[in-house]
Each structure stands twice: as C-alpha cells, then as structure tokens.
Amino acid sequence: MVRFIADGATSGLLNTRPRFDILGSLFFSATVISTIGFGTSTPRTQLGRFITIVYGVVGCTCCVLFFNLFLERLVTGMSYILRSLRERKIRYRLKEPGNKPVTLLINNEDFNESSSSCEGHMDNWRPSVYKVFFILFSMCLVLITASAGVYSVIEDWVYIDSLYFCFISFATIGFGDYVSNQQDVTRMSPDLYRFVNFCILTLGACFFYCLSNVSSIVVRQLLNWMIKKMDIKVEDRSFLCFKKKRRYMGLGLRPPKGYDMTSERSSVDYADGLLSLKEFLMNNQSSMIMLQKQLIKSAMKNVVENEEQKISATRVGPMGILDEAFGDEP
C-alpha cells in the first residue's frame, strides 16, 4: 500500500492542482500532437474524448509538418555554415603561393561530398551528411545533458533518472513512469517552470526528430557499403543462365570498380585505324574533363528549366528534404 501511494504521488495522482488550467491544457495539447502521451492528463468525459480524437488527427498532421519544416531550416542553416567555412578554406589555400585551382568531380565518393570547382561560386556543392550528423548529434547531446541537469535540480531526481526521462520524452516514447511538473516545486516559480518544461520538451522533440532522420541516411549509406562489399565475383558463370558480362558504356573518366580495362575493345582494332575506348580516354584526358564538365552543367540546367512543381516521393517527407540537401549519394 505504501509503495502504491508513493507511485501515485510520483505520477502526480495525489496532486490537488487543477490539470486543465491554461498551462496544464497547453502541456496536454503538446503531449497529444507530439505523440508523447504521458497519460497523467486524460479526458474524462465522452465529449472531451471525441474532441481529443478530432484534435489529434489535425494536430498530429500539423505537428509532423512543423517537424519537417524545422528539419529543413536546421539543415539549411548547417549547410550555409559549412559552405561558408569551405569557401573560406578554399580562398585561404588559393592565397598561398604555388597553389592552383583544383577541379573537383561531382559526387566524389572519396570525401562523401558533391563537387564543385574552386574556380568561382560553389553552386553544386553539398555538405557531407556525416558532418551534419556529427554536429546534430553533438547538439542533441548537449541539450539532453543540460536538460537532465535542470530536471535533476528542480524535480530533485537522480541525474540518471533525469537523463532517462529526457530521452524517453525527447524520443516521444513517453512511458509515463517519470513525468515532470507533477509535484510542487520550490526552487522556481511554478508557472515559470511549467513554461520552461514545455519549451524544453518541444525543443528536445524537434532536435531528436532531426537526429533520427539524419541517422537514417547514415544507416542507409552503411547498408549500401555493406551490400557492395558482399558482392561476390564468380568466374564460372555457366550456371547463371549464360549471363553476359556487363559492358561499361559510360563516358566518364573512371570506369566502375571491378571493370577489366584490358577487355572490351572497340569493334575495330587499332591496326585498322581506330582507337579503343580505353586508349581514347587515356589520350584525351584534358579534353574529356572539359566535355564532362560541360555535359553535366548542361544536363543540370535542363533539369532545372524543365522541372515541374509536382508532388512526388522525392519531394515529400523528411527523406525528400534530406535527399535534396545532401544528394542521392551524400
């Protein structure tokens, strides 16, 4: 019985303070649309439950939209900062004697960044998703540790319990075993603490939503890397229904990994007066670089001019936002 009463007091069931005043209703509304659902404040009447259903449908939709807009603004701000730092770094390198501009290839796999040329403005440059993930993870770590310190002092909780509550709340899990602002606090004004609690939970949910979506991009890149590493090369293909060898038909300077440079000559030998594709590329590297650059610029310009503003899978949701910010191959 004593343990039951203690659990009820911790959950705020024995608190005589009204739960649906202005700040209490704001807290309840935020827990509904953010899908946290602590369960300490619930509707008691049939009319209240029906209104909660309608409000939840509309509110959750608007909350997801708000999270996506927050993600887009945050990633845009980080991209602007990283772009400014990169431009400053390039200008500093170009000022040093003996340094020349270096042309970077688009979708550079070595640095996990989209490329641009050091000559002029970096219109096509995009930040590395790993840098954004590291920055966002650091921000979430600082936020959760600072918030846990605040709850530990005001709620008189153990720091580990405060850290656990912050993670469960920010991740919108909401078990309800630990809920803030359910007891009378003496170290801060009650109304001010309720407002601060609302701001911390809202900010934490936004940052954790961004971190989870950026983490999904990192996990996708890791899975793609693992799939490429698990690709088995089989010499005897007789049991594969006589599958032909895949020819490299690209115009780039570097053929794909695993391509045999000694094979796949042109239909006419060099002795007949024509060069093979390999020899042609090796003998015309400089001109091919300029041709590749012009083709890429022309293709990107045509895509931008002919692009229609319509809803598609690549434009909607957090994955569309991140793919547009980092590219298909960040």
JSON list of N, CA and C in Angstrom, two decimals, residues 172-242:
[
{"chain": "A", "resi": 172, "resn": "THR", "atom": "N", "xyz": [9.82, 10.88, -27.90]},
{"chain": "A", "resi": 172, "resn": "THR", "atom": "CA", "xyz": [8.35, 10.75, -27.96]},
{"chain": "A", "resi": 172, "resn": "THR", "atom": "C", "xyz": [7.90, 9.33, -27.64]},
{"chain": "A", "resi": 173, "resn": "ILE", "atom": "N", "xyz": [8.64, 8.65, -26.77]},
{"chain": "A", "resi": 173, "resn": "ILE", "atom": "CA", "xyz": [8.22, 7.31, -26.31]},
{"chain": "A", "resi": 173, "resn": "ILE", "atom": "C", "xyz": [7.16, 7.45, -25.23]},
{"chain": "A", "resi": 174, "resn": "GLY", "atom": "N", "xyz": [7.49, 8.23, -24.18]},
{"chain": "A", "resi": 174, "resn": "GLY", "atom": "CA", "xyz": [6.51, 8.59, -23.17]},
{"chain": "A", "resi": 174, "resn": "GLY", "atom": "C", "xyz": [5.95, 7.43, -22.38]},
{"chain": "A", "resi": 175, "resn": "PHE", "atom": "N", "xyz": [6.80, 6.74, -21.61]},
{"chain": "A", "resi": 175, "resn": "PHE", "atom": "CA", "xyz": [6.31, 5.65, -20.76]},
{"chain": "A", "resi": 175, "resn": "PHE", "atom": "C", "xyz": [5.36, 6.15, -19.67]},
{"chain": "A", "resi": 176, "resn": "GLY", "atom": "N", "xyz": [5.68, 7.30, -19.10]},
{"chain": "A", "resi": 176, "resn": "GLY", "atom": "CA", "xyz": [4.84, 7.85, -18.06]},
{"chain": "A", "resi": 176, "resn": "GLY", "atom": "C", "xyz": [5.25, 7.50, -16.65]},
{"chain": "A", "resi": 177, "resn": "ASP", "atom": "N", "xyz": [6.34, 6.71, -16.49]},
{"chain": "A", "resi": 177, "resn": "ASP", "atom": "CA", "xyz": [6.80, 6.39, -15.13]},
{"chain": "A", "resi": 177, "resn": "ASP", "atom": "C", "xyz": [7.46, 7.59, -14.48]},
{"chain": "A", "resi": 178, "resn": "TYR", "atom": "N", "xyz": [8.11, 8.44, -15.28]},
{"chain": "A", "resi": 178, "resn": "TYR", "atom": "CA", "xyz": [8.66, 9.70, -14.79]},
{"chain": "A", "resi": 178, "resn": "TYR", "atom": "C", "xyz": [8.04, 10.82, -15.63]},
{"chain": "A", "resi": 179, "resn": "VAL", "atom": "N", "xyz": [7.37, 11.74, -14.96]},
{"chain": "A", "resi": 179, "resn": "VAL", "atom": "CA", "xyz": [6.74, 12.87, -15.63]},
{"chain": "A", "resi": 179, "resn": "VAL", "atom": "C", "xyz": [7.11, 14.13, -14.86]},
{"chain": "A", "resi": 180, "resn": "SER", "atom": "N", "xyz": [7.56, 15.13, -15.56]},
{"chain": "A", "resi": 180, "resn": "SER", "atom": "CA", "xyz": [7.96, 16.38, -14.91]},
{"chain": "A", "resi": 180, "resn": "SER", "atom": "C", "xyz": [6.75, 17.22, -14.56]},
{"chain": "A", "resi": 181, "resn": "ASN", "atom": "N", "xyz": [6.97, 18.13, -13.63]},
{"chain": "A", "resi": 181, "resn": "ASN", "atom": "CA", "xyz": [5.97, 19.12, -13.23]},
{"chain": "A", "resi": 181, "resn": "ASN", "atom": "C", "xyz": [4.69, 18.47, -12.67]},
{"chain": "A", "resi": 182, "resn": "GLN", "atom": "N", "xyz": [4.87, 17.42, -11.91]},
{"chain": "A", "resi": 182, "resn": "GLN", "atom": "CA", "xyz": [3.75, 16.78, -11.25]},
{"chain": "A", "resi": 182, "resn": "GLN", "atom": "C", "xyz": [3.75, 16.99, -9.75]},
{"chain": "A", "resi": 183, "resn": "GLN", "atom": "N", "xyz": [4.77, 17.61, -9.24]},
{"chain": "A", "resi": 183, "resn": "GLN", "atom": "CA", "xyz": [4.87, 17.92, -7.82]},
{"chain": "A", "resi": 183, "resn": "GLN", "atom": "C", "xyz": [5.11, 19.41, -7.63]},
{"chain": "A", "resi": 184, "resn": "ASP", "atom": "N", "xyz": [4.80, 19.88, -6.47]},
{"chain": "A", "resi": 184, "resn": "ASP", "atom": "CA", "xyz": [5.03, 21.29, -6.15]},
{"chain": "A", "resi": 184, "resn": "ASP", "atom": "C", "xyz": [6.52, 21.55, -6.04]},
{"chain": "A", "resi": 185, "resn": "VAL", "atom": "N", "xyz": [7.00, 22.50, -6.84]},
{"chain": "A", "resi": 185, "resn": "VAL", "atom": "CA", "xyz": [8.42, 22.85, -6.84]},
{"chain": "A", "resi": 185, "resn": "VAL", "atom": "C", "xyz": [8.61, 24.11, -6.02]},
{"chain": "A", "resi": 186, "resn": "THR", "atom": "N", "xyz": [9.78, 24.20, -5.39]},
{"chain": "A", "resi": 186, "resn": "THR", "atom": "CA", "xyz": [10.09, 25.34, -4.53]},
{"chain": "A", "resi": 186, "resn": "THR", "atom": "C", "xyz": [11.28, 26.14, -5.03]},
{"chain": "A", "resi": 187, "resn": "ARG", "atom": "N", "xyz": [12.05, 25.61, -5.97]},
{"chain": "A", "resi": 187, "resn": "ARG", "atom": "CA", "xyz": [13.25, 26.28, -6.44]},
{"chain": "A", "resi": 187, "resn": "ARG", "atom": "C", "xyz": [13.00, 27.18, -7.64]},
{"chain": "A", "resi": 188, "resn": "MET", "atom": "N", "xyz": [11.77, 27.25, -8.11]},
{"chain": "A", "resi": 188, "resn": "MET", "atom": "CA", "xyz": [11.40, 28.09, -9.23]},
{"chain": "A", "resi": 188, "resn": "MET", "atom": "C", "xyz": [9.91, 28.36, -9.16]},
{"chain": "A", "resi": 189, "resn": "SER", "atom": "N", "xyz": [9.51, 29.46, -9.73]},
{"chain": "A", "resi": 189, "resn": "SER", "atom": "CA", "xyz": [8.10, 29.78, -9.79]},
{"chain": "A", "resi": 189, "resn": "SER", "atom": "C", "xyz": [7.34, 28.68, -10.53]},
{"chain": "A", "resi": 190, "resn": "PRO", "atom": "N", "xyz": [6.23, 28.17, -10.00]},
{"chain": "A", "resi": 190, "resn": "PRO", "atom": "CA", "xyz": [5.52, 27.06, -10.66]},
{"chain": "A", "resi": 190, "resn": "PRO", "atom": "C", "xyz": [5.09, 27.38, -12.08]},
{"chain": "A", "resi": 191, "resn": "ASP", "atom": "N", "xyz": [4.55, 28.57, -12.31]},
{"chain": "A", "resi": 191, "resn": "ASP", "atom": "CA", "xyz": [4.13, 28.93, -13.66]},
{"chain": "A", "resi": 191, "resn": "ASP", "atom": "C", "xyz": [5.31, 29.04, -14.61]},
{"chain": "A", "resi": 192, "resn": "LEU", "atom": "N", "xyz": [6.40, 29.63, -14.13]},
{"chain": "A", "resi": 192, "resn": "LEU", "atom": "CA", "xyz": [7.59, 29.74, -14.97]},
{"chain": "A", "resi": 192, "resn": "LEU", "atom": "C", "xyz": [8.17, 28.37, -15.28]},
{"chain": "A", "resi": 193, "resn": "TYR", "atom": "N", "xyz": [8.16, 27.48, -14.30]},
{"chain": "A", "resi": 193, "resn": "TYR", "atom": "CA", "xyz": [8.71, 26.14, -14.52]},
{"chain": "A", "resi": 193, "resn": "TYR", "atom": "C", "xyz": [7.86, 25.35, -15.51]},
{"chain": "A", "resi": 194, "resn": "ARG", "atom": "N", "xyz": [6.57, 25.51, -15.47]},
{"chain": "A", "resi": 194, "resn": "ARG", "atom": "CA", "xyz": [5.71, 24.82, -16.42]},
{"chain": "A", "resi": 194, "resn": "ARG", "atom": "C", "xyz": [5.97, 25.30, -17.86]},
{"chain": "A", "resi": 195, "resn": "PHE", "atom": "N", "xyz": [6.20, 26.60, -18.01]},
{"chain": "A", "resi": 195, "resn": "PHE", "atom": "CA", "xyz": [6.53, 27.12, -19.33]},
{"chain": "A", "resi": 195, "resn": "PHE", "atom": "C", "xyz": [7.90, 26.64, -19.80]},
{"chain": "A", "resi": 196, "resn": "VAL", "atom": "N", "xyz": [8.88, 26.63, -18.89]},
{"chain": "A", "resi": 196, "resn": "VAL", "atom": "CA", "xyz": [10.21, 26.14, -19.23]},
{"chain": "A", "resi": 196, "resn": "VAL", "atom": "C", "xyz": [10.16, 24.66, -19.59]},
{"chain": "A", "resi": 197, "resn": "ASN", "atom": "N", "xyz": [9.36, 23.91, -18.87]},
{"chain": "A", "resi": 197, "resn": "ASN", "atom": "CA", "xyz": [9.21, 22.48, -19.15]},
{"chain": "A", "resi": 197, "resn": "ASN", "atom": "C", "xyz": [8.63, 22.26, -20.54]},
{"chain": "A", "resi": 198, "resn": "PHE", "atom": "N", "xyz": [7.64, 23.07, -20.90]},
{"chain": "A", "resi": 198, "resn": "PHE", "atom": "CA", "xyz": [7.04, 22.97, -22.23]},
{"chain": "A", "resi": 198, "resn": "PHE", "atom": "C", "xyz": [8.07, 23.30, -23.32]},
{"chain": "A", "resi": 199, "resn": "CYS", "atom": "N", "xyz": [8.87, 24.33, -23.11]},
{"chain": "A", "resi": 199, "resn": "CYS", "atom": "CA", "xyz": [9.88, 24.71, -24.11]},
{"chain": "A", "resi": 199, "resn": "CYS", "atom": "C", "xyz": [10.95, 23.64, -24.26]},
{"chain": "A", "resi": 200, "resn": "ILE", "atom": "N", "xyz": [11.40, 23.05, -23.15]},
{"chain": "A", "resi": 200, "resn": "ILE", "atom": "CA", "xyz": [12.44, 22.02, -23.21]},
{"chain": "A", "resi": 200, "resn": "ILE", "atom": "C", "xyz": [11.94, 20.79, -23.95]},
{"chain": "A", "resi": 201, "resn": "LEU", "atom": "N", "xyz": [10.72, 20.35, -23.65]},
{"chain": "A", "resi": 201, "resn": "LEU", "atom": "CA", "xyz": [10.18, 19.17, -24.31]},
{"chain": "A", "resi": 201, "resn": "LEU", "atom": "C", "xyz": [9.97, 19.41, -25.81]},
{"chain": "A", "resi": 202, "resn": "THR", "atom": "N", "xyz": [9.50, 20.59, -26.16]},
{"chain": "A", "resi": 202, "resn": "THR", "atom": "CA", "xyz": [9.29, 20.90, -27.58]},
{"chain": "A", "resi": 202, "resn": "THR", "atom": "C", "xyz": [10.61, 20.94, -28.34]},
{"chain": "A", "resi": 203, "resn": "LEU", "atom": "N", "xyz": [11.60, 21.63, -27.77]},
{"chain": "A", "resi": 203, "resn": "LEU", "atom": "CA", "xyz": [12.90, 21.73, -28.44]},
{"chain": "A", "resi": 203, "resn": "LEU", "atom": "C", "xyz": [13.57, 20.37, -28.53]},
{"chain": "A", "resi": 204, "resn": "GLY", "atom": "N", "xyz": [13.48, 19.58, -27.46]},
{"chain": "A", "resi": 204, "resn": "GLY", "atom": "CA", "xyz": [14.10, 18.26, -27.48]},
{"chain": "A", "resi": 204, "resn": "GLY", "atom": "C", "xyz": [13.46, 17.34, -28.51]},
{"chain": "A", "resi": 205, "resn": "ALA", "atom": "N", "xyz": [12.13, 17.38, -28.62]},
{"chain": "A", "resi": 205, "resn": "ALA", "atom": "CA", "xyz": [11.45, 16.53, -29.62]},
{"chain": "A", "resi": 205, "resn": "ALA", "atom": "C", "xyz": [11.84, 16.94, -31.04]},
{"chain": "A", "resi": 206, "resn": "CYS", "atom": "N", "xyz": [11.98, 18.24, -31.29]},
{"chain": "A", "resi": 206, "resn": "CYS", "atom": "CA", "xyz": [12.37, 18.71, -32.62]},
{"chain": "A", "resi": 206, "resn": "CYS", "atom": "C", "xyz": [13.78, 18.25, -32.98]},
{"chain": "A", "resi": 207, "resn": "PHE", "atom": "N", "xyz": [14.71, 18.38, -32.06]},
{"chain": "A", "resi": 207, "resn": "PHE", "atom": "CA", "xyz": [16.09, 18.01, -32.35]},
{"chain": "A", "resi": 207, "resn": "PHE", "atom": "C", "xyz": [16.24, 16.50, -32.50]},
{"chain": "A", "resi": 208, "resn": "PHE", "atom": "N", "xyz": [15.54, 15.73, -31.68]},
{"chain": "A", "resi": 208, "resn": "PHE", "atom": "CA", "xyz": [15.63, 14.28, -31.80]},
{"chain": "A", "resi": 208, "resn": "PHE", "atom": "C", "xyz": [14.97, 13.79, -33.08]},
{"chain": "A", "resi": 209, "resn": "TYR", "atom": "N", "xyz": [13.93, 14.46, -33.54]},
{"chain": "A", "resi": 209, "resn": "TYR", "atom": "CA", "xyz": [13.32, 14.12, -34.82]},
{"chain": "A", "resi": 209, "resn": "TYR", "atom": "C", "xyz": [14.32, 14.34, -35.95]},
{"chain": "A", "resi": 210, "resn": "CYS", "atom": "N", "xyz": [15.03, 15.45, -35.91]},
{"chain": "A", "resi": 210, "resn": "CYS", "atom": "CA", "xyz": [16.05, 15.72, -36.94]},
{"chain": "A", "resi": 210, "resn": "CYS", "atom": "C", "xyz": [17.17, 14.70, -36.87]},
{"chain": "A", "resi": 211, "resn": "LEU", "atom": "N", "xyz": [17.60, 14.37, -35.65]},
{"chain": "A", "resi": 211, "resn": "LEU", "atom": "CA", "xyz": [18.70, 13.42, -35.50]},
{"chain": "A", "resi": 211, "resn": "LEU", "atom": "C", "xyz": [18.30, 12.04, -36.01]},
{"chain": "A", "resi": 212, "resn": "SER", "atom": "N", "xyz": [17.09, 11.61, -35.73]},
{"chain": "A", "resi": 212, "resn": "SER", "atom": "CA", "xyz": [16.65, 10.28, -36.20]},
{"chain": "A", "resi": 212, "resn": "SER", "atom": "C", "xyz": [16.60, 10.21, -37.71]},
{"chain": "A", "resi": 213, "resn": "ASN", "atom": "N", "xyz": [16.18, 11.28, -38.38]},
{"chain": "A", "resi": 213, "resn": "ASN", "atom": "CA", "xyz": [16.09, 11.26, -39.83]},
{"chain": "A", "resi": 213, "resn": "ASN", "atom": "C", "xyz": [17.47, 11.32, -40.48]},
{"chain": "A", "resi": 214, "resn": "VAL", "atom": "N", "xyz": [18.37, 12.14, -39.92]},
{"chain": "A", "resi": 214, "resn": "VAL", "atom": "CA", "xyz": [19.73, 12.18, -40.46]},
{"chain": "A", "resi": 214, "resn": "VAL", "atom": "C", "xyz": [20.43, 10.85, -40.20]},
{"chain": "A", "resi": 215, "resn": "SER", "atom": "N", "xyz": [20.15, 10.23, -39.05]},
{"chain": "A", "resi": 215, "resn": "SER", "atom": "CA", "xyz": [20.74, 8.93, -38.75]},
{"chain": "A", "resi": 215, "resn": "SER", "atom": "C", "xyz": [20.28, 7.87, -39.75]},
{"chain": "A", "resi": 216, "resn": "SER", "atom": "N", "xyz": [19.04, 7.98, -40.20]},
{"chain": "A", "resi": 216, "resn": "SER", "atom": "CA", "xyz": [18.55, 7.01, -41.18]},
{"chain": "A", "resi": 216, "resn": "SER", "atom": "C", "xyz": [19.33, 7.12, -42.49]},
{"chain": "A", "resi": 217, "resn": "ILE", "atom": "N", "xyz": [19.75, 8.34, -42.86]},
{"chain": "A", "resi": 217, "resn": "ILE", "atom": "CA", "xyz": [20.57, 8.50, -44.06]},
{"chain": "A", "resi": 217, "resn": "ILE", "atom": "C", "xyz": [21.94, 7.84, -43.87]},
{"chain": "A", "resi": 218, "resn": "VAL", "atom": "N", "xyz": [22.51, 8.01, -42.67]},
{"chain": "A", "resi": 218, "resn": "VAL", "atom": "CA", "xyz": [23.81, 7.39, -42.39]},
{"chain": "A", "resi": 218, "resn": "VAL", "atom": "C", "xyz": [23.70, 5.88, -42.41]},
{"chain": "A", "resi": 219, "resn": "VAL", "atom": "N", "xyz": [22.63, 5.34, -41.83]},
{"chain": "A", "resi": 219, "resn": "VAL", "atom": "CA", "xyz": [22.43, 3.89, -41.83]},
{"chain": "A", "resi": 219, "resn": "VAL", "atom": "C", "xyz": [22.24, 3.38, -43.26]},
{"chain": "A", "resi": 220, "resn": "ARG", "atom": "N", "xyz": [21.53, 4.14, -44.08]},
{"chain": "A", "resi": 220, "resn": "ARG", "atom": "CA", "xyz": [21.35, 3.74, -45.47]},
{"chain": "A", "resi": 220, "resn": "ARG", "atom": "C", "xyz": [22.68, 3.68, -46.20]},
{"chain": "A", "resi": 221, "resn": "GLN", "atom": "N", "xyz": [23.56, 4.67, -45.97]},
{"chain": "A", "resi": 221, "resn": "GLN", "atom": "CA", "xyz": [24.87, 4.64, -46.59]},
{"chain": "A", "resi": 221, "resn": "GLN", "atom": "C", "xyz": [25.69, 3.45, -46.11]},
{"chain": "A", "resi": 222, "resn": "LEU", "atom": "N", "xyz": [25.56, 3.12, -44.82]},
{"chain": "A", "resi": 222, "resn": "LEU", "atom": "CA", "xyz": [26.29, 1.97, -44.28]},
{"chain": "A", "resi": 222, "resn": "LEU", "atom": "C", "xyz": [25.79, 0.67, -44.89]},
{"chain": "A", "resi": 223, "resn": "LEU", "atom": "N", "xyz": [24.48, 0.54, -45.05]},
{"chain": "A", "resi": 223, "resn": "LEU", "atom": "CA", "xyz": [23.93, -0.67, -45.66]},
{"chain": "A", "resi": 223, "resn": "LEU", "atom": "C", "xyz": [24.34, -0.79, -47.13]},
{"chain": "A", "resi": 224, "resn": "ASN", "atom": "N", "xyz": [24.36, 0.33, -47.84]},
{"chain": "A", "resi": 224, "resn": "ASN", "atom": "CA", "xyz": [24.81, 0.30, -49.23]},
{"chain": "A", "resi": 224, "resn": "ASN", "atom": "C", "xyz": [26.27, -0.13, -49.33]},
{"chain": "A", "resi": 225, "resn": "TRP", "atom": "N", "xyz": [27.09, 0.37, -48.40]},
{"chain": "A", "resi": 225, "resn": "TRP", "atom": "CA", "xyz": [28.50, -0.02, -48.39]},
{"chain": "A", "resi": 225, "resn": "TRP", "atom": "C", "xyz": [28.65, -1.51, -48.09]},
{"chain": "A", "resi": 226, "resn": "MET", "atom": "N", "xyz": [27.86, -2.04, -47.16]},
{"chain": "A", "resi": 226, "resn": "MET", "atom": "CA", "xyz": [27.93, -3.46, -46.83]},
{"chain": "A", "resi": 226, "resn": "MET", "atom": "C", "xyz": [27.47, -4.32, -48.00]},
{"chain": "A", "resi": 227, "resn": "ILE", "atom": "N", "xyz": [26.43, -3.85, -48.71]},
{"chain": "A", "resi": 227, "resn": "ILE", "atom": "CA", "xyz": [25.95, -4.62, -49.87]},
{"chain": "A", "resi": 227, "resn": "ILE", "atom": "C", "xyz": [27.02, -4.66, -50.96]},
{"chain": "A", "resi": 228, "resn": "LYS", "atom": "N", "xyz": [27.71, -3.54, -51.17]},
{"chain": "A", "resi": 228, "resn": "LYS", "atom": "CA", "xyz": [28.77, -3.52, -52.17]},
{"chain": "A", "resi": 228, "resn": "LYS", "atom": "C", "xyz": [29.92, -4.45, -51.77]},
{"chain": "A", "resi": 229, "resn": "LYS", "atom": "N", "xyz": [30.24, -4.46, -50.48]},
{"chain": "A", "resi": 229, "resn": "LYS", "atom": "CA", "xyz": [31.33, -5.31, -50.01]},
{"chain": "A", "resi": 229, "resn": "LYS", "atom": "C", "xyz": [30.96, -6.80, -50.11]},
{"chain": "A", "resi": 230, "resn": "MET", "atom": "N", "xyz": [29.70, -7.12, -49.99]},
{"chain": "A", "resi": 230, "resn": "MET", "atom": "CA", "xyz": [29.27, -8.52, -50.05]},
{"chain": "A", "resi": 230, "resn": "MET", "atom": "C", "xyz": [29.05, -9.00, -51.48]},
{"chain": "A", "resi": 231, "resn": "ASP", "atom": "N", "xyz": [29.30, -8.15, -52.47]},
{"chain": "A", "resi": 231, "resn": "ASP", "atom": "CA", "xyz": [29.13, -8.55, -53.87]},
{"chain": "A", "resi": 231, "resn": "ASP", "atom": "C", "xyz": [30.22, -9.54, -54.23]},
{"chain": "A", "resi": 232, "resn": "ILE", "atom": "N", "xyz": [29.82, -10.76, -54.58]},
{"chain": "A", "resi": 232, "resn": "ILE", "atom": "CA", "xyz": [30.77, -11.85, -54.85]},
{"chain": "A", "resi": 232, "resn": "ILE", "atom": "C", "xyz": [31.00, -11.95, -56.36]},
{"chain": "A", "resi": 233, "resn": "LYS", "atom": "N", "xyz": [32.25, -11.99, -56.75]},
{"chain": "A", "resi": 233, "resn": "LYS", "atom": "CA", "xyz": [32.62, -12.14, -58.15]},
{"chain": "A", "resi": 233, "resn": "LYS", "atom": "C", "xyz": [32.79, -13.63, -58.46]},
{"chain": "A", "resi": 234, "resn": "VAL", "atom": "N", "xyz": [32.05, -14.13, -59.42]},
{"chain": "A", "resi": 234, "resn": "VAL", "atom": "CA", "xyz": [32.10, -15.54, -59.79]},
{"chain": "A", "resi": 234, "resn": "VAL", "atom": "C", "xyz": [32.70, -15.65, -61.18]},
{"chain": "A", "resi": 235, "resn": "GLU", "atom": "N", "xyz": [33.76, -16.46, -61.30]},
{"chain": "A", "resi": 235, "resn": "GLU", "atom": "CA", "xyz": [34.41, -16.62, -62.59]},
{"chain": "A", "resi": 235, "resn": "GLU", "atom": "C", "xyz": [33.62, -17.56, -63.50]},
{"chain": "A", "resi": 236, "resn": "ASP", "atom": "N", "xyz": [33.16, -18.67, -62.92]},
{"chain": "A", "resi": 236, "resn": "ASP", "atom": "CA", "xyz": [32.40, -19.64, -63.71]},
{"chain": "A", "resi": 236, "resn": "ASP", "atom": "C", "xyz": [30.93, -19.24, -63.70]},
{"chain": "A", "resi": 237, "resn": "ARG", "atom": "N", "xyz": [30.44, -18.73, -64.84]},
{"chain": "A", "resi": 237, "resn": "ARG", "atom": "CA", "xyz": [29.07, -18.25, -64.92]},
{"chain": "A", "resi": 237, "resn": "ARG", "atom": "C", "xyz": [28.18, -19.19, -65.74]},
{"chain": "A", "resi": 238, "resn": "SER", "atom": "N", "xyz": [28.62, -20.43, -65.87]},
{"chain": "A", "resi": 238, "resn": "SER", "atom": "CA", "xyz": [27.84, -21.35, -66.68]},
{"chain": "A", "resi": 238, "resn": "SER", "atom": "C", "xyz": [26.49, -21.68, -66.05]},
{"chain": "A", "resi": 239, "resn": "PHE", "atom": "N", "xyz": [26.45, -21.64, -64.70]},
{"chain": "A", "resi": 239, "resn": "PHE", "atom": "CA", "xyz": [25.20, -21.97, -64.02]},
{"chain": "A", "resi": 239, "resn": "PHE", "atom": "C", "xyz": [24.31, -20.75, -63.85]},
{"chain": "A", "resi": 240, "resn": "LEU", "atom": "N", "xyz": [24.70, -19.59, -64.35]},
{"chain": "A", "resi": 240, "resn": "LEU", "atom": "CA", "xyz": [23.90, -18.38, -64.22]},
{"chain": "A", "resi": 240, "resn": "LEU", "atom": "C", "xyz": [23.13, -18.09, -65.51]},
{"chain": "A", "resi": 241, "resn": "CYS", "atom": "N", "xyz": [22.73, -19.14, -66.20]},
{"chain": "A", "resi": 241, "resn": "CYS", "atom": "CA", "xyz": [21.94, -18.99, -67.42]},
{"chain": "A", "resi": 241, "resn": "CYS", "atom": "C", "xyz": [22.67, -18.18, -68.48]},
{"chain": "A", "resi": 242, "resn": "PHE", "atom": "N", "xyz": [23.99, -18.42, -68.55]},
{"chain": "A", "resi": 242, "resn": "PHE", "atom": "CA", "xyz": [24.82, -17.77, -69.58]},
{"chain": "A", "resi": 242, "resn": "PHE", "atom": "C", "xyz": [24.68, -16.25, -69.52]}
]
